[in-house]
Each structure stands twice: as structure tokens, then as C-alpha cells.
Amino acid sequence: MNADPDPQPPPAPDLDALSDTMANAFRLLQAPPTSPGEAQPPARRIHTDPDRVGEDLLKLVLTLVELLRQLIERQALRRVDAGDLTDEQEEELGATLLALHDRMTDLCAEHGYTLQDLNLDLGPLGPLLPPAP
């Protein structure tokens, strides 16, 4: 792989724009309207157990890493389909993604999870992760 002798650092992401967009998206997510006279369902609450906080945090981190891994994999497939990569780059990318998938599977097994356990239910939005192929 040829390296650029003087690579330019990527521009810093505009986090203010990202946070504004996310805030707007959450603002637009409203509960479905109820019929007049219909009782309002109780709000969904998070039940926490102080003894499980560390395990829950680990599961959340693994879920975020799995989401990022899947997004990177999809982007890589788009680049391969577009012909943006050399055969050597495709091989290296494929090996790297396979190693990452294997490592995620190992980490999940080490802590008693499967990759399917990491899929969060987002209520009316559906599951966080797409179904496994």
C-alpha cells in the first residue's frame, strides 16, 4: 500500500451541527396521538440495578462498536461495488473486517452475549441493528 508522504489530517467534524441535528430528530419524535377519553399509557422507564451497571455499560459499548462495525462494512461494500479500491486494498479491507467480526464475536462470547443480544429495541423505530444475513 502506497502512503502519501505528507498526508493531510482529516478536517475536524462539526460537532455543533451534529448535536443540533440529533436534537432536532429527538424533538420530532413524538408519542403517537391518543384518542379522546383514552387513558395515556404509562411512560417506559428504565429499571436499573446497581449490581448490573457495569455489565449494562459493557453491553452498550459492545452494541455501539457493533453498529460502527456494520456501518464501516456497508461503506466498504459500496466502495468495492463502485470500483474505488485496488484488488490489494479490497483483500486487506476484507481481512480486516473479518478479523473485526471475529474479535467482536469473541468479546461477546467472553461476556456471555451473542451478536444478536446487542440489538436494541428502539420501540416504534424498530431494532437498532439490521437482521443478520
PDB file of C-alpha atoms in Angstrom:
ATOM      1  CA  MET A   1       0.000   0.000   0.000  1.00  0.00           C
ATOM      2  CA  ASN A   2       1.452   3.355  -1.007  1.00  0.00           C
ATOM      3  CA  ALA A   3       1.406   6.021   1.645  1.00  0.00           C
ATOM      4  CA  ASP A   4       1.173   9.698   0.869  1.00  0.00           C
ATOM      5  CA  PRO A   5       4.474  11.243   2.040  1.00  0.00           C
ATOM      6  CA  ASP A   6       2.719  14.219   3.646  1.00  0.00           C
ATOM      7  CA  PRO A   7      -0.856  13.201   4.463  1.00  0.00           C
ATOM      8  CA  GLN A   8      -3.224  15.960   5.472  1.00  0.00           C
ATOM      9  CA  PRO A   9      -5.125  15.333   8.692  1.00  0.00           C
ATOM     10  CA  PRO A  10      -8.860  14.973   8.157  1.00  0.00           C
ATOM     11  CA  PRO A  11     -10.882  18.071   8.977  1.00  0.00           C
ATOM     12  CA  ALA A  12     -12.352  18.184  12.470  1.00  0.00           C
ATOM     13  CA  PRO A  13     -16.006  17.137  12.484  1.00  0.00           C
ATOM     14  CA  ASP A  14     -18.588  19.848  13.091  1.00  0.00           C
ATOM     15  CA  LEU A  15     -19.995  18.528  16.363  1.00  0.00           C
ATOM     16  CA  ASP A  16     -22.283  21.522  16.859  1.00  0.00           C
ATOM     17  CA  ALA A  17     -24.112  20.735  13.624  1.00  0.00           C
ATOM     18  CA  LEU A  18     -24.319  17.072  14.588  1.00  0.00           C
ATOM     19  CA  SER A  19     -25.737  17.836  18.027  1.00  0.00           C
ATOM     20  CA  ASP A  20     -28.252  20.278  16.528  1.00  0.00           C
ATOM     21  CA  THR A  21     -29.378  17.641  14.024  1.00  0.00           C
ATOM     22  CA  MET A  22     -29.726  14.982  16.725  1.00  0.00           C
ATOM     23  CA  ALA A  23     -31.647  17.374  18.990  1.00  0.00           C
ATOM     24  CA  ASN A  24     -33.990  18.199  16.122  1.00  0.00           C
ATOM     25  CA  ALA A  25     -34.527  14.489  15.372  1.00  0.00           C
ATOM     26  CA  PHE A  26     -35.413  13.765  19.002  1.00  0.00           C
ATOM     27  CA  ARG A  27     -37.717  16.775  19.090  1.00  0.00           C
ATOM     28  CA  LEU A  28     -39.571  15.439  16.052  1.00  0.00           C
ATOM     29  CA  LEU A  29     -40.064  12.020  17.649  1.00  0.00           C
ATOM     30  CA  GLN A  30     -43.320  12.359  19.471  1.00  0.00           C
ATOM     31  CA  ALA A  31     -45.577   9.775  21.043  1.00  0.00           C
ATOM     32  CA  PRO A  32     -48.464   8.737  18.804  1.00  0.00           C
ATOM     33  CA  PRO A  33     -51.647  10.713  19.492  1.00  0.00           C
ATOM     34  CA  THR A  34     -54.215   9.101  21.750  1.00  0.00           C
ATOM     35  CA  SER A  35     -57.938   9.073  21.135  1.00  0.00           C
ATOM     36  CA  PRO A  36     -60.072  11.399  23.280  1.00  0.00           C
ATOM     37  CA  GLY A  37     -61.015   9.665  26.511  1.00  0.00           C
ATOM     38  CA  GLU A  38     -58.327   7.012  26.066  1.00  0.00           C
ATOM     39  CA  ALA A  39     -56.038   6.592  29.053  1.00  0.00           C
ATOM     40  CA  GLN A  40     -52.466   7.677  28.479  1.00  0.00           C
ATOM     41  CA  PRO A  41     -50.157   4.635  28.719  1.00  0.00           C
ATOM     42  CA  PRO A  42     -47.508   4.834  31.421  1.00  0.00           C
ATOM     43  CA  ALA A  43     -44.123   6.110  30.308  1.00  0.00           C
ATOM     44  CA  ARG A  44     -41.485   3.469  29.680  1.00  0.00           C
ATOM     45  CA  ARG A  45     -38.992   3.554  32.478  1.00  0.00           C
ATOM     46  CA  ILE A  46     -35.506   2.260  32.765  1.00  0.00           C
ATOM     47  CA  HIS A  47     -35.109  -0.123  35.652  1.00  0.00           C
ATOM     48  CA  THR A  48     -31.581  -0.042  36.957  1.00  0.00           C
ATOM     49  CA  ASP A  49     -29.847  -2.467  39.225  1.00  0.00           C
ATOM     50  CA  PRO A  50     -26.715  -1.082  40.898  1.00  0.00           C
ATOM     51  CA  ASP A  51     -25.128  -4.526  40.759  1.00  0.00           C
ATOM     52  CA  ARG A  52     -25.534  -4.722  36.955  1.00  0.00           C
ATOM     53  CA  VAL A  53     -24.486  -1.209  35.922  1.00  0.00           C
ATOM     54  CA  GLY A  54     -21.032  -2.309  34.787  1.00  0.00           C
ATOM     55  CA  GLU A  55     -22.414  -5.213  32.762  1.00  0.00           C
ATOM     56  CA  ASP A  56     -25.072  -2.997  31.179  1.00  0.00           C
ATOM     57  CA  LEU A  57     -22.442  -0.417  30.269  1.00  0.00           C
ATOM     58  CA  LEU A  58     -20.297  -3.133  28.683  1.00  0.00           C
ATOM     59  CA  LYS A  59     -23.271  -4.323  26.632  1.00  0.00           C
ATOM     60  CA  LEU A  60     -23.969  -0.758  25.485  1.00  0.00           C
ATOM     61  CA  VAL A  61     -20.347  -0.244  24.425  1.00  0.00           C
ATOM     62  CA  LEU A  62     -20.330  -3.561  22.547  1.00  0.00           C
ATOM     63  CA  THR A  63     -23.587  -2.536  20.853  1.00  0.00           C
ATOM     64  CA  LEU A  64     -22.105   0.769  19.684  1.00  0.00           C
ATOM     65  CA  VAL A  65     -18.952  -0.943  18.411  1.00  0.00           C
ATOM     66  CA  GLU A  66     -21.076  -3.495  16.523  1.00  0.00           C
ATOM     67  CA  LEU A  67     -23.155  -0.707  14.981  1.00  0.00           C
ATOM     68  CA  LEU A  68     -20.000   1.088  13.831  1.00  0.00           C
ATOM     69  CA  ARG A  69     -18.552  -2.169  12.502  1.00  0.00           C
ATOM     70  CA  GLN A  70     -21.664  -2.771  10.410  1.00  0.00           C
ATOM     71  CA  LEU A  71     -21.661   0.795   9.094  1.00  0.00           C
ATOM     72  CA  ILE A  72     -17.989   0.519   8.110  1.00  0.00           C
ATOM     73  CA  GLU A  73     -18.699  -2.805   6.424  1.00  0.00           C
ATOM     74  CA  ARG A  74     -21.534  -1.296   4.372  1.00  0.00           C
ATOM     75  CA  GLN A  75     -19.365   1.652   3.341  1.00  0.00           C
ATOM     76  CA  ALA A  76     -16.590  -0.733   2.335  1.00  0.00           C
ATOM     77  CA  LEU A  77     -19.018  -2.733   0.182  1.00  0.00           C
ATOM     78  CA  ARG A  78     -20.176   0.475  -1.517  1.00  0.00           C
ATOM     79  CA  ARG A  79     -16.567   1.374  -2.312  1.00  0.00           C
ATOM     80  CA  VAL A  80     -15.882  -2.113  -3.661  1.00  0.00           C
ATOM     81  CA  ASP A  81     -19.031  -2.004  -5.819  1.00  0.00           C
ATOM     82  CA  ALA A  82     -18.052   1.448  -7.108  1.00  0.00           C
ATOM     83  CA  GLY A  83     -14.584   0.166  -8.052  1.00  0.00           C
ATOM     84  CA  ASP A  84     -12.796   2.737  -5.863  1.00  0.00           C
ATOM     85  CA  LEU A  85     -10.331   0.188  -4.455  1.00  0.00           C
ATOM     86  CA  THR A  86      -7.495  -1.833  -5.898  1.00  0.00           C
ATOM     87  CA  ASP A  87      -7.563  -5.624  -5.603  1.00  0.00           C
ATOM     88  CA  GLU A  88      -4.920  -5.392  -2.855  1.00  0.00           C
ATOM     89  CA  GLN A  89      -6.982  -2.842  -0.914  1.00  0.00           C
ATOM     90  CA  GLU A  90     -10.094  -4.999  -1.256  1.00  0.00           C
ATOM     91  CA  GLU A  91      -8.215  -8.023   0.119  1.00  0.00           C
ATOM     92  CA  GLU A  92      -6.799  -6.023   3.031  1.00  0.00           C
ATOM     93  CA  LEU A  93     -10.185  -4.499   3.815  1.00  0.00           C
ATOM     94  CA  GLY A  94     -11.912  -7.874   3.680  1.00  0.00           C
ATOM     95  CA  ALA A  95      -9.335  -9.457   6.003  1.00  0.00           C
ATOM     96  CA  THR A  96      -9.595  -6.544   8.430  1.00  0.00           C
ATOM     97  CA  LEU A  97     -13.397  -6.635   8.529  1.00  0.00           C
ATOM     98  CA  LEU A  98     -13.366 -10.404   9.020  1.00  0.00           C
ATOM     99  CA  ALA A  99     -10.867 -10.075  11.884  1.00  0.00           C
ATOM    100  CA  LEU A 100     -13.005  -7.357  13.481  1.00  0.00           C
ATOM    101  CA  HIS A 101     -16.125  -9.512  13.199  1.00  0.00           C
ATOM    102  CA  ASP A 102     -14.287 -12.460  14.756  1.00  0.00           C
ATOM    103  CA  ARG A 103     -12.992 -10.273  17.601  1.00  0.00           C
ATOM    104  CA  MET A 104     -16.479  -8.908  18.289  1.00  0.00           C
ATOM    105  CA  THR A 105     -17.838 -12.473  18.371  1.00  0.00           C
ATOM    106  CA  ASP A 106     -15.065 -13.458  20.806  1.00  0.00           C
ATOM    107  CA  LEU A 107     -15.724 -10.463  23.068  1.00  0.00           C
ATOM    108  CA  CYS A 108     -19.437 -11.191  23.145  1.00  0.00           C
ATOM    109  CA  ALA A 109     -18.837 -14.870  23.951  1.00  0.00           C
ATOM    110  CA  GLU A 110     -16.356 -13.900  26.668  1.00  0.00           C
ATOM    111  CA  HIS A 111     -19.095 -11.901  28.412  1.00  0.00           C
ATOM    112  CA  GLY A 112     -21.986 -14.278  27.714  1.00  0.00           C
ATOM    113  CA  TYR A 113     -23.592 -12.448  24.781  1.00  0.00           C
ATOM    114  CA  THR A 114     -24.241 -13.166  21.140  1.00  0.00           C
ATOM    115  CA  LEU A 115     -24.161 -10.517  18.425  1.00  0.00           C
ATOM    116  CA  GLN A 116     -27.971 -10.785  18.324  1.00  0.00           C
ATOM    117  CA  ASP A 117     -28.125  -9.849  22.035  1.00  0.00           C
ATOM    118  CA  LEU A 118     -26.642  -6.462  21.169  1.00  0.00           C
ATOM    119  CA  ASN A 119     -29.606  -5.440  19.027  1.00  0.00           C
ATOM    120  CA  LEU A 120     -31.521  -2.784  20.973  1.00  0.00           C
ATOM    121  CA  ASP A 121     -35.273  -2.446  20.529  1.00  0.00           C
ATOM    122  CA  LEU A 122     -35.948   1.197  19.700  1.00  0.00           C
ATOM    123  CA  GLY A 123     -39.703   0.870  20.109  1.00  0.00           C
ATOM    124  CA  PRO A 124     -41.614   2.368  17.181  1.00  0.00           C
ATOM    125  CA  LEU A 125     -38.358   2.844  15.263  1.00  0.00           C
ATOM    126  CA  GLY A 126     -37.669  -0.902  15.289  1.00  0.00           C
ATOM    127  CA  PRO A 127     -34.404  -2.671  16.081  1.00  0.00           C
ATOM    128  CA  LEU A 128     -31.119  -0.760  16.066  1.00  0.00           C
ATOM    129  CA  LEU A 129     -29.201  -3.307  14.010  1.00  0.00           C
ATOM    130  CA  PRO A 130     -30.451  -4.886  10.771  1.00  0.00           C
ATOM    131  CA  PRO A 131     -31.128  -8.623  10.757  1.00  0.00           C
ATOM    132  CA  ALA A 132     -28.074 -10.814  10.286  1.00  0.00           C
ATOM    133  CA  PRO A 133     -27.626 -12.061   6.700  1.00  0.00           C
TER     134      PRO A 133
END
